[in-house]
Coordinates of C-alpha atoms and ligand atoms in Angstrom, one line a residue:
M1 CA -42.4 30.3 -48.7
S2 CA -42.1 30.1 -44.8
E3 CA -42.6 32.7 -43.1
I4 CA -39.1 32.3 -41.5
T5 CA -37.5 32.0 -45.5
N6 CA -39.4 35.0 -46.6
E7 CA -38.1 37.1 -43.7
I8 CA -34.1 35.8 -44.3
K9 CA -34.5 36.3 -48.1
K10 CA -35.0 39.6 -46.9
R11 CA -31.7 40.2 -44.6
R12 CA -28.6 41.9 -46.0
T13 CA -25.5 42.1 -43.8
F14 CA -22.9 43.6 -44.3
A15 CA -19.4 45.1 -42.9
I16 CA -18.6 48.6 -43.5
I17 CA -14.9 49.7 -43.5
S18 CA -12.5 52.0 -43.7
H19 CA -9.2 54.2 -42.7
P20 CA -10.5 56.6 -39.9
D21 CA -11.8 60.1 -41.5
A22 CA -13.0 58.4 -44.7
G23 CA -16.6 59.2 -44.1
K24 CA -17.8 55.5 -42.6
T25 CA -19.6 57.5 -40.0
T26 CA -21.3 60.1 -42.2
L27 CA -22.4 57.3 -44.8
T28 CA -23.7 55.1 -42.4
E29 CA -25.7 57.5 -41.2
K30 CA -27.1 58.6 -44.6
F31 CA -27.9 54.8 -44.8
L32 CA -30.3 55.3 -41.5
L33 CA -31.5 58.3 -42.8
Y34 CA -32.8 56.3 -46.5
G35 CA -34.2 53.5 -44.0
G36 CA -36.1 56.0 -41.9
A37 CA -34.2 54.8 -39.2
I38 CA -33.6 58.6 -37.5
N39 CA -35.4 61.5 -38.4
Q40 CA -32.2 63.4 -39.2
A41 CA -28.5 62.8 -40.5
G42 CA -26.2 63.3 -37.7
S43 CA -28.0 60.8 -34.6
V44 CA -25.6 58.4 -35.0
K45 CA -22.7 60.5 -34.1
G46 CA -23.0 64.3 -33.1
K47 CA -19.8 65.6 -32.8
A48 CA -19.9 66.1 -29.3
T49 CA -21.0 62.4 -28.4
A50 CA -19.3 60.9 -31.6
K51 CA -16.6 58.6 -31.5
H52 CA -17.8 57.4 -28.2
A53 CA -21.6 57.4 -28.8
V54 CA -21.5 53.4 -29.2
S55 CA -20.9 52.1 -25.6
D56 CA -19.0 54.0 -22.2
W57 CA -18.3 50.4 -21.2
M58 CA -15.0 51.6 -20.0
E59 CA -13.1 54.4 -18.8
I60 CA -10.5 54.1 -21.1
E61 CA -12.6 54.8 -24.0
K62 CA -14.0 57.6 -22.4
E63 CA -10.5 59.2 -21.9
R64 CA -9.4 58.4 -25.0
G65 CA -12.8 59.2 -26.5
I66 CA -12.8 56.2 -29.2
S67 CA -15.0 53.4 -29.2
V68 CA -13.1 50.1 -28.9
T69 CA -15.9 48.2 -29.6
S70 CA -18.3 48.1 -32.6
S71 CA -22.0 48.0 -33.0
V72 CA -24.8 46.9 -35.1
L73 CA -27.5 48.8 -37.1
Q74 CA -30.2 47.9 -38.4
F75 CA -32.6 49.6 -41.1
H76 CA -35.4 49.3 -43.5
Y77 CA -35.2 49.8 -46.7
E78 CA -37.8 49.3 -49.5
G79 CA -38.9 45.6 -48.4
Y80 CA -34.9 44.7 -47.3
C81 CA -34.3 44.2 -43.5
I82 CA -29.8 45.6 -43.8
N83 CA -27.7 45.0 -41.1
I84 CA -24.3 47.1 -40.9
L85 CA -21.9 46.2 -38.9
D86 CA -19.6 48.4 -38.0
T87 CA -15.7 48.5 -37.2
P88 CA -14.0 50.7 -35.2
G89 CA -12.3 53.4 -37.5
H90 CA -9.4 54.2 -34.7
Q91 CA -5.8 53.5 -35.2
D92 CA -5.7 51.2 -32.6
F93 CA -8.4 48.6 -33.5
S94 CA -8.2 44.9 -32.2
E95 CA -8.9 41.7 -33.3
D96 CA -12.2 41.4 -32.9
T97 CA -12.5 44.6 -35.7
Y98 CA -11.5 41.5 -37.6
R99 CA -14.0 38.8 -36.6
T100 CA -16.9 41.3 -37.8
L101 CA -15.9 40.6 -41.1
M102 CA -16.8 36.9 -40.1
A103 CA -19.9 37.6 -39.3
A104 CA -20.8 39.6 -42.6
D105 CA -21.7 38.7 -46.0
S106 CA -20.8 41.3 -47.8
A107 CA -18.4 44.7 -46.9
V108 CA -18.6 48.3 -47.9
M109 CA -15.4 50.0 -47.8
V110 CA -15.4 53.6 -47.8
I111 CA -12.4 55.8 -49.4
D112 CA -11.6 58.9 -49.2
A113 CA -10.8 60.7 -52.4
S114 CA -8.0 62.7 -52.1
K115 CA -6.2 60.0 -50.4
G116 CA -6.5 56.2 -52.1
V117 CA -6.1 53.1 -50.4
E118 CA -4.6 53.8 -46.9
A119 CA -2.6 51.3 -44.3
Q120 CA -5.8 50.6 -42.4
T121 CA -8.1 49.5 -45.0
R122 CA -5.4 47.6 -47.1
K123 CA -5.3 44.9 -43.0
L124 CA -9.2 44.6 -43.3
F125 CA -9.5 44.4 -47.0
K126 CA -6.8 40.9 -46.9
V127 CA -9.8 39.3 -44.4
C128 CA -12.2 39.8 -46.9
V129 CA -9.6 38.4 -49.8
M130 CA -9.6 35.4 -47.4
R131 CA -13.4 34.9 -46.9
H132 CA -14.1 35.8 -50.7
I133 CA -17.3 38.0 -50.0
P134 CA -18.3 40.6 -52.5
I135 CA -16.3 43.8 -51.8
F136 CA -18.3 47.4 -52.5
T137 CA -15.9 50.3 -52.9
F138 CA -17.7 53.9 -52.2
I139 CA -15.3 56.7 -52.4
N140 CA -16.3 59.7 -51.2
K141 CA -15.7 63.2 -50.8
M142 CA -15.6 64.2 -54.4
D143 CA -17.0 67.7 -53.4
R144 CA -13.5 68.2 -52.3
E145 CA -10.5 68.0 -54.8
A146 CA -9.9 64.0 -55.7
R147 CA -7.0 62.6 -56.9
D148 CA -7.3 61.7 -60.7
T149 CA -10.0 58.5 -61.1
F150 CA -7.7 56.5 -63.1
E151 CA -5.3 56.7 -60.1
L152 CA -7.1 55.9 -57.7
L153 CA -8.8 52.7 -59.4
D154 CA -5.2 51.3 -60.1
D155 CA -4.3 51.8 -56.7
I156 CA -7.1 49.8 -55.5
E157 CA -6.0 46.8 -57.8
K158 CA -2.6 47.2 -57.1
E159 CA -1.9 47.8 -53.2
L160 CA -5.5 44.7 -52.4
G161 CA -5.1 43.2 -55.3
I162 CA -8.6 43.2 -57.1
A163 CA -10.0 44.2 -60.3
T164 CA -12.2 46.8 -60.3
C165 CA -15.7 47.7 -61.9
P166 CA -17.0 51.7 -61.4
V167 CA -20.0 51.2 -61.9
N168 CA -20.0 55.1 -62.4
W169 CA -18.2 58.1 -63.1
P170 CA -17.4 60.9 -61.4
I171 CA -17.3 64.3 -63.5
G172 CA -15.1 66.7 -62.0
S173 CA -14.0 67.0 -58.0
G174 CA -14.6 69.7 -55.3
K175 CA -15.9 73.2 -56.7
A176 CA -16.0 71.5 -60.3
F177 CA -17.3 68.6 -58.8
K178 CA -20.8 68.6 -61.5
G179 CA -21.9 64.7 -60.6
V180 CA -21.5 61.0 -61.7
F181 CA -22.0 59.2 -64.9
D182 CA -23.5 56.1 -65.0
R183 CA -22.6 53.8 -67.2
A184 CA -24.8 51.5 -67.9
N185 CA -28.0 53.8 -68.7
E186 CA -25.4 56.4 -69.9
E187 CA -26.9 59.2 -67.9
I188 CA -25.4 62.3 -65.6
E189 CA -27.0 62.0 -62.2
L190 CA -26.5 65.3 -61.1
F191 CA -24.9 66.9 -57.9
S192 CA -26.9 68.8 -55.9
D193 CA -26.2 69.6 -51.9
T194 CA -28.2 68.5 -49.9
R195 CA -26.3 69.2 -46.8
K196 CA -29.0 72.1 -45.0
G197 CA -31.5 71.4 -47.4
T198 CA -34.1 68.4 -47.5
S199 CA -32.7 65.5 -46.1
I200 CA -33.4 63.1 -48.4
G201 CA -32.0 64.6 -52.1
E202 CA -33.9 64.6 -55.4
V203 CA -31.9 63.0 -57.4
K204 CA -32.3 64.4 -61.1
K205 CA -30.5 62.9 -64.1
V206 CA -29.9 63.3 -67.3
S207 CA -28.8 61.7 -70.6
V208 CA -25.7 62.6 -71.9
H209 CA -26.5 62.5 -75.0
D210 CA -29.1 65.4 -74.2
K211 CA -28.5 68.9 -75.7
A212 CA -29.0 69.9 -72.1
V213 CA -25.8 68.7 -71.0
D214 CA -23.5 71.2 -72.6
E215 CA -24.9 73.9 -70.5
L216 CA -24.8 72.1 -67.4
L217 CA -21.7 71.3 -67.3
D218 CA -17.9 73.5 -67.7
P219 CA -16.7 74.2 -71.4
G220 CA -14.6 71.0 -72.2
Q221 CA -15.7 68.7 -68.9
K222 CA -18.3 67.6 -71.5
E223 CA -15.4 66.7 -73.7
H224 CA -13.1 65.0 -70.9
L225 CA -16.0 63.1 -69.7
L226 CA -16.1 61.0 -72.9
E227 CA -12.8 60.7 -73.4
E228 CA -12.7 59.4 -70.2
I229 CA -15.2 56.7 -70.3
E230 CA -14.0 55.6 -74.0
L231 CA -10.9 54.9 -72.1
L232 CA -12.4 53.0 -69.2
D233 CA -14.8 51.2 -71.6
G234 CA -11.3 49.9 -73.4
A235 CA -9.4 49.1 -70.3
S236 CA -11.9 48.2 -67.3
A237 CA -12.7 44.9 -66.2
E238 CA -16.3 44.4 -67.7
F239 CA -19.3 43.9 -64.6
D240 CA -19.4 40.4 -64.4
Q241 CA -22.3 39.2 -60.7
E242 CA -20.2 35.9 -60.7
L243 CA -17.3 37.5 -60.3
V244 CA -18.3 40.2 -57.7
S245 CA -20.4 37.4 -55.8
Q246 CA -16.7 35.5 -55.4
G247 CA -15.5 39.4 -54.2
K248 CA -12.7 38.9 -57.1
L249 CA -14.4 41.8 -59.1
S250 CA -15.4 45.2 -56.8
P251 CA -17.9 47.3 -58.0
V252 CA -16.9 51.2 -57.4
F253 CA -19.0 54.2 -57.2
F254 CA -18.3 57.8 -56.8
G255 CA -20.2 60.3 -54.3
S256 CA -20.2 62.8 -51.3
A257 CA -21.8 61.4 -47.8
L258 CA -21.4 64.3 -46.1
T259 CA -23.9 66.1 -49.0
N260 CA -26.2 62.7 -49.3
F261 CA -24.7 62.8 -53.4
G262 CA -24.5 59.1 -54.1
V263 CA -25.6 57.3 -51.8
Q264 CA -29.3 56.0 -52.7
T265 CA -27.3 55.1 -56.1
F266 CA -25.0 53.2 -54.5
L267 CA -28.2 51.1 -51.6
E268 CA -29.9 50.5 -54.4
H269 CA -26.8 48.4 -56.8
F270 CA -25.7 47.6 -53.6
L271 CA -29.5 45.3 -52.7
S272 CA -29.4 43.7 -56.2
M273 CA -25.8 43.3 -56.7
T274 CA -25.8 41.2 -53.3
T275 CA -27.8 38.2 -52.1
S276 CA -29.4 37.0 -48.4
P277 CA -27.6 34.9 -46.3
L278 CA -26.0 32.5 -48.0
P279 CA -25.0 28.1 -46.7
R280 CA -22.0 29.1 -44.3
K281 CA -19.7 25.8 -43.6
S282 CA -19.9 23.4 -40.8
N283 CA -18.2 20.6 -40.2
A284 CA -21.7 18.6 -41.3
G285 CA -21.3 20.2 -44.6
L286 CA -22.7 23.6 -45.8
I287 CA -26.0 24.5 -44.3
D288 CA -28.2 26.5 -46.4
P289 CA -30.2 29.2 -44.5
M290 CA -32.8 28.1 -46.8
E291 CA -33.2 24.5 -46.4
E292 CA -31.9 24.2 -42.6
K293 CA -35.2 25.2 -40.4
E294 CA -33.9 25.2 -37.3
F295 CA -32.0 28.0 -35.1
S296 CA -28.2 28.3 -35.5
A297 CA -25.6 30.9 -34.9
F298 CA -22.1 31.2 -33.7
V299 CA -20.4 33.7 -31.5
F300 CA -17.9 36.0 -32.8
K301 CA -17.4 38.4 -30.5
I302 CA -17.5 38.8 -26.5
Q303 CA -17.4 41.7 -24.8
A304 CA -17.1 42.2 -21.3
N305 CA -18.0 44.5 -18.7
M306 CA -20.6 46.6 -20.7
N307 CA -22.6 47.5 -17.9
K308 CA -19.9 48.1 -15.3
A309 CA -22.1 47.7 -12.1
H310 CA -23.1 43.4 -12.7
R311 CA -19.6 43.0 -14.1
D312 CA -21.5 41.0 -17.6
R313 CA -20.2 39.4 -20.3
I314 CA -22.4 40.6 -23.8
A315 CA -21.8 37.4 -27.2
F316 CA -22.6 38.9 -29.9
M317 CA -23.6 35.7 -32.8
R318 CA -24.5 35.9 -35.9
I319 CA -27.5 34.0 -36.9
C320 CA -27.0 31.5 -39.5
S321 CA -29.8 29.7 -40.1
G322 CA -33.8 29.9 -38.8
E323 CA -36.0 32.3 -36.2
F324 CA -34.9 33.3 -32.5
D325 CA -37.4 34.1 -30.3
A326 CA -36.3 35.5 -26.7
G327 CA -35.5 33.5 -24.4
M328 CA -35.4 29.9 -26.4
E329 CA -33.5 27.6 -25.5
V330 CA -30.8 26.0 -27.5
Y331 CA -27.9 23.6 -27.7
H332 CA -24.5 25.1 -27.0
V333 CA -22.5 22.9 -29.2
Q334 CA -18.9 23.2 -27.8
G335 CA -20.7 23.6 -24.1
G336 CA -22.2 20.2 -24.2
K337 CA -25.8 21.5 -23.4
K338 CA -28.7 23.3 -23.6
V339 CA -28.6 27.1 -23.1
R340 CA -31.2 29.6 -22.4
L341 CA -30.3 32.5 -24.5
S342 CA -31.7 35.3 -22.7
Q343 CA -31.9 39.9 -22.7
P344 CA -31.3 39.9 -26.5
Q345 CA -29.9 42.6 -28.1
Q346 CA -29.6 44.9 -30.5
M347 CA -27.2 47.5 -30.5
M348 CA -28.9 51.0 -32.2
A349 CA -26.1 53.1 -32.1
S350 CA -26.2 55.0 -29.0
E351 CA -28.5 52.3 -27.2
R352 CA -28.7 48.6 -26.6
K353 CA -32.1 47.7 -27.3
M354 CA -34.4 44.2 -26.5
I355 CA -35.7 42.7 -29.1
D356 CA -38.2 39.7 -29.2
K357 CA -37.8 38.1 -32.5
A358 CA -34.6 37.5 -35.3
Y359 CA -33.5 35.5 -38.2
G360 CA -30.5 34.0 -40.1
G361 CA -28.5 37.3 -41.0
D362 CA -29.0 39.2 -38.0
I363 CA -26.8 39.8 -35.2
I364 CA -28.0 39.5 -31.6
G365 CA -26.3 40.2 -28.2
I366 CA -27.1 37.8 -25.6
F367 CA -26.2 38.1 -22.1
D368 CA -23.2 35.3 -21.3
P369 CA -22.8 34.0 -17.9
G370 CA -19.2 33.3 -18.9
I371 CA -19.9 30.2 -20.9
F372 CA -19.1 30.8 -24.6
S373 CA -15.3 31.4 -26.4
I374 CA -15.5 33.0 -29.4
G375 CA -16.4 30.6 -32.4
D376 CA -18.7 28.6 -30.4
T377 CA -22.1 27.3 -32.6
L378 CA -25.5 27.1 -30.9
T379 CA -28.3 25.0 -32.8
N380 CA -31.2 23.4 -32.4
S381 CA -30.6 20.9 -34.9
P382 CA -30.5 17.4 -34.0
E383 CA -27.3 17.6 -36.3
K384 CA -25.8 19.3 -33.7
F385 CA -23.1 20.4 -36.2
S386 CA -20.3 23.6 -35.5
Y387 CA -19.9 26.2 -37.7
E388 CA -16.6 26.4 -39.1
G389 CA -14.2 28.3 -36.7
I390 CA -12.8 31.6 -36.7
P391 CA -9.3 32.4 -37.1
T392 CA -6.9 33.9 -34.9
F393 CA -5.3 36.9 -36.4
A394 CA -1.7 37.6 -36.0
P395 CA -1.3 40.3 -33.4
E396 CA 1.4 42.8 -34.2
H397 CA 2.4 43.8 -31.3
F398 CA 4.4 41.9 -27.9
A399 CA 5.0 42.0 -24.4
R400 CA 5.9 39.8 -21.7
V401 CA 4.0 40.2 -18.6
R402 CA 5.4 40.4 -15.3
Q403 CA 3.5 41.3 -11.7
V404 CA 3.9 43.1 -9.6
D405 CA 3.0 40.9 -6.5
T406 CA 3.9 37.6 -7.5
M407 CA 1.6 36.3 -4.7
K408 CA -1.9 37.3 -6.6
R409 CA -0.9 34.2 -9.3
K410 CA -4.2 32.9 -9.0
Q411 CA -6.4 36.0 -10.3
F412 CA -3.6 37.2 -12.2
V413 CA -3.6 33.7 -14.7
K414 CA -7.3 33.6 -14.1
G415 CA -7.7 37.3 -14.8
I416 CA -5.6 36.8 -18.2
N417 CA -6.9 33.4 -18.9
Q418 CA -10.7 35.4 -19.0
I419 CA -9.6 37.6 -21.1
A420 CA -7.7 35.8 -23.8
Q421 CA -11.4 33.6 -24.0
E422 CA -12.9 37.1 -24.7
G423 CA -10.4 37.4 -27.2
A424 CA -9.3 41.2 -26.7
I425 CA -5.9 39.6 -26.8
Q426 CA -3.6 36.3 -27.5
I427 CA -1.4 34.8 -24.7
F428 CA 1.4 32.3 -25.5
Q429 CA 4.1 31.0 -23.3
E430 CA 8.1 30.6 -24.0
Y431 CA 8.5 27.5 -26.1
N432 CA 10.8 26.1 -23.6
T433 CA 9.3 27.1 -20.1
G434 CA 6.0 26.9 -18.4
M435 CA 3.2 29.5 -17.6
E436 CA 6.1 31.4 -15.6
E437 CA 6.5 33.3 -18.9
I438 CA 3.8 35.3 -20.1
I439 CA 4.1 36.6 -23.2
V440 CA 0.9 38.7 -24.7
G441 CA 0.0 39.7 -28.0
V442 CA -2.5 42.4 -29.7
V443 CA -3.5 43.8 -33.2
G444 CA -3.1 47.3 -31.5
V445 CA -1.3 48.7 -29.0
L446 CA -4.4 50.2 -27.2
Q447 CA -5.2 46.3 -26.2
F448 CA -2.2 46.5 -23.9
D449 CA -3.6 49.8 -22.0
V450 CA -7.5 48.0 -22.1
L451 CA -5.8 44.4 -20.5
K452 CA -3.8 46.8 -17.1
Y453 CA -6.7 48.1 -16.1
R454 CA -8.9 45.6 -16.4
L455 CA -6.1 43.3 -14.6
K456 CA -6.0 46.2 -12.2
N457 CA -9.8 47.1 -12.4
E458 CA -11.1 43.4 -12.2
Y459 CA -8.8 41.4 -10.6
N460 CA -7.2 43.7 -8.1
V461 CA -4.0 42.6 -10.1
D462 CA -1.0 44.9 -11.2
I463 CA 1.1 44.2 -14.0
I464 CA 4.5 45.0 -16.5
L465 CA 4.5 44.9 -19.3
E466 CA 8.0 45.2 -21.0
S467 CA 7.3 44.9 -24.8
L468 CA 9.1 42.9 -27.1
P469 CA 10.9 44.1 -31.0
Y470 CA 8.5 41.4 -33.1
E471 CA 6.1 42.1 -35.0
Y472 CA 5.0 39.3 -37.3
I473 CA 3.6 36.0 -35.9
R474 CA 3.9 32.8 -38.1
W475 CA 1.7 29.6 -37.0
I476 CA 3.1 26.9 -38.3
E477 CA 1.1 24.9 -40.8
N478 CA 3.1 21.1 -40.7
T479 CA 2.1 18.9 -38.1
D480 CA 5.4 16.5 -38.1
L481 CA 8.2 19.6 -37.6
D482 CA 11.0 19.0 -35.2
L483 CA 10.6 22.7 -34.0
D484 CA 14.6 22.3 -32.0
R485 CA 15.8 21.1 -35.6
L486 CA 14.0 24.9 -37.2
T487 CA 16.7 26.9 -38.6
G488 CA 15.7 30.0 -38.5
T489 CA 17.6 33.8 -38.4
S490 CA 19.2 35.0 -35.0
D491 CA 16.3 37.7 -34.7
M492 CA 13.7 34.5 -34.2
K493 CA 12.0 33.3 -31.8
K494 CA 10.0 30.1 -30.6
I495 CA 6.9 30.4 -28.9
K496 CA 3.5 28.0 -28.5
D497 CA 0.0 29.4 -27.7
L498 CA -2.5 28.0 -24.8
K499 CA -2.9 24.6 -26.5
G500 CA 0.9 24.2 -27.0
R501 CA 1.0 25.1 -31.0
P502 CA 4.1 26.4 -31.8
L503 CA 4.4 29.4 -33.8
L504 CA 7.7 31.8 -34.5
L505 CA 7.8 35.5 -34.0
F506 CA 9.7 37.6 -36.1
V507 CA 11.1 41.1 -36.5
N508 CA 11.1 41.5 -40.0
S509 CA 9.1 40.3 -42.9
W510 CA 12.9 39.5 -44.9
S511 CA 13.5 36.8 -41.6
I512 CA 10.1 35.1 -42.5
R513 CA 11.6 34.8 -46.1
M514 CA 14.7 34.0 -44.8
T515 CA 13.6 31.2 -42.6
E516 CA 11.1 29.9 -45.2
E517 CA 14.3 29.6 -47.1
R518 CA 16.4 27.8 -45.4
N519 CA 13.4 25.2 -44.2
E520 CA 12.3 23.6 -47.2
G521 CA 8.5 22.1 -47.3
L522 CA 8.0 24.9 -43.9
I523 CA 4.4 26.6 -44.3
L524 CA 4.0 29.5 -42.3
S525 CA 0.7 31.4 -41.9
E526 CA -0.7 34.5 -40.9
F527 CA -4.0 33.3 -39.5
G528 CA -4.1 30.7 -36.9
R529 CA -6.9 28.0 -36.4
S530 CA -9.3 28.0 -33.3
Ligands
G4P601 P1 -15.3 58.2 -40.4 O1 -16.0 57.6 -39.6 O2 -14.7 57.3 -41.3 O3 -13.9 58.4 -39.4 O4 -15.4 59.4 -41.1 P2 -16.4 60.3 -40.4 O5 -17.5 59.8 -41.1 O6 -16.7 60.6 -39.1 O7 -16.1 61.8 -41.3 C1 -14.5 62.3 -40.9 C2 -14.6 63.7 -41.7 O8 -15.1 63.5 -43.0 C3 -16.0 64.6 -40.8 O9 -15.5 65.7 -40.6 C4 -17.1 64.5 -42.1 O10 -18.1 65.3 -41.8 C5 -16.2 64.2 -43.2 N1 -16.7 63.9 -44.4 C6 -17.5 62.6 -44.6 N2 -17.7 62.7 -45.8 C7 -17.6 63.7 -46.6 C8 -17.7 64.0 -47.7 O11 -18.1 63.3 -48.5 N3 -17.1 65.1 -47.9 C9 -16.6 66.5 -47.4 N4 -16.6 67.1 -47.9 N5 -16.2 66.1 -45.8 C10 -16.7 64.3 -45.5 P3 -14.9 66.2 -39.6 O12 -14.9 67.7 -39.5 O13 -14.0 65.4 -38.7 O14 -16.2 66.2 -38.3 P4 -17.7 66.8 -38.5 O15 -17.1 68.4 -37.7 O16 -18.3 67.1 -40.6 O17 -18.6 66.5 -37.8

């Protein structure tokens, strides 16, 4: 095996997703602790620096105390090289959050045991399902009063439409939490709160058939556990690696990230149940990192102005095959020419670190002189293929943009187009008019403020945003449709994107259904093709 293939084989690249406060950051911290990447849990996010630790690239983030950006963390564990793609957990997250999932090979979903599936998880989850990537569930905060375990699993299955397979099973919760029962080995992993003790807890296991168990559990707890296990064995889906790999069955784990319980067990199972980077689709067929020796990558995120003094842009790319060397020249497929990839960096919690080498599976940020767009491919393969584009995700908030000073039209058009190119916002036009009326669509409302702020600060343009009542956007898949003859509902609005493709805006989901019913053969899609 070549050195490059060997390196790629070690890679595991996953996105971690959760509803805010479910414990994503805490779990990430504990992962890093096992990898020795940080000496003390808490370095990723101390309370004071916490929510804006990753970057302070925009005043808006500081003002609101949240991080709009996502980061990538890398750590090593037992011969593996693990990349965690963090996603902003704030409610006002952006389309970037979705795009991050396109760069991951699997996803870890963190759920608060007292809450179950929450709105934000549902949305992110849809993207994982669309990509058929393996999804692992970590049900967190078992040291607190939790909801009934069967109910929690039911919730995941119903809300997210995926089968679940508990790898372990909790024994009690809150003050009565005793640990988890490992179904494969029939062992109980005893709960110990390592919060204040040694950072990496010692895992104590005892067979469920061992007499000692009667003393370790509260009266009735053992009977209750055995009953639940019996019920579970009869009711739940059996573990099936194939289904896990296809994203149809989610292995479920229980634990408590804060007390460092169940984290190592989860990590080890996760590593054994996931694979190194798999082939990805391109216009020249599947590109297998085990066969394609040349470097190839695609851009999934562009971030502007991380360094305000320089007004630079960073293009984040996911390496799919081969080896990356700092300063190397590669072919930019969409631009049609060779470019030098300079100032490569990886995000490490609060700092950016320069790197020399990276491999298929890794994520790097490259200085972008303004030539890259989301979805672009870079490669040194003689085939010059391009990876399948990144879909456009449906914005949920829309506003009409008006300029305060119409004399600054040129700056306005330039600014808004550049910001759209970075993928922070989507811009549309009225269906029957020109560029005069611009409609902006965003995934999270915070992006409206980002737009206003950036146009003012970077382009010296003031705008007024007039919010529109639409919440749903649908792309029209039919290519032979006469839009003028489409019979929609009275609240429907026809718009087009910058490529002139028609789209429909709706106030509610009922209108979408009505429009579909009224126009036979009409195919509406929630994801736009790039
Ligand atoms: P997020 O990234 O998903 O938003 O969640 P984060 O890790 O920041 O955790 C949110 C809160 O939940 C934090 O408390 C954190 O300490 C707590 N937490 C995380 N995991 C567990 C767990 O397993 N058990 C319990 N009991 N709590 C957990 P906080 O009060 O907001 O912050 P802090 O003062 O603890 O830092």
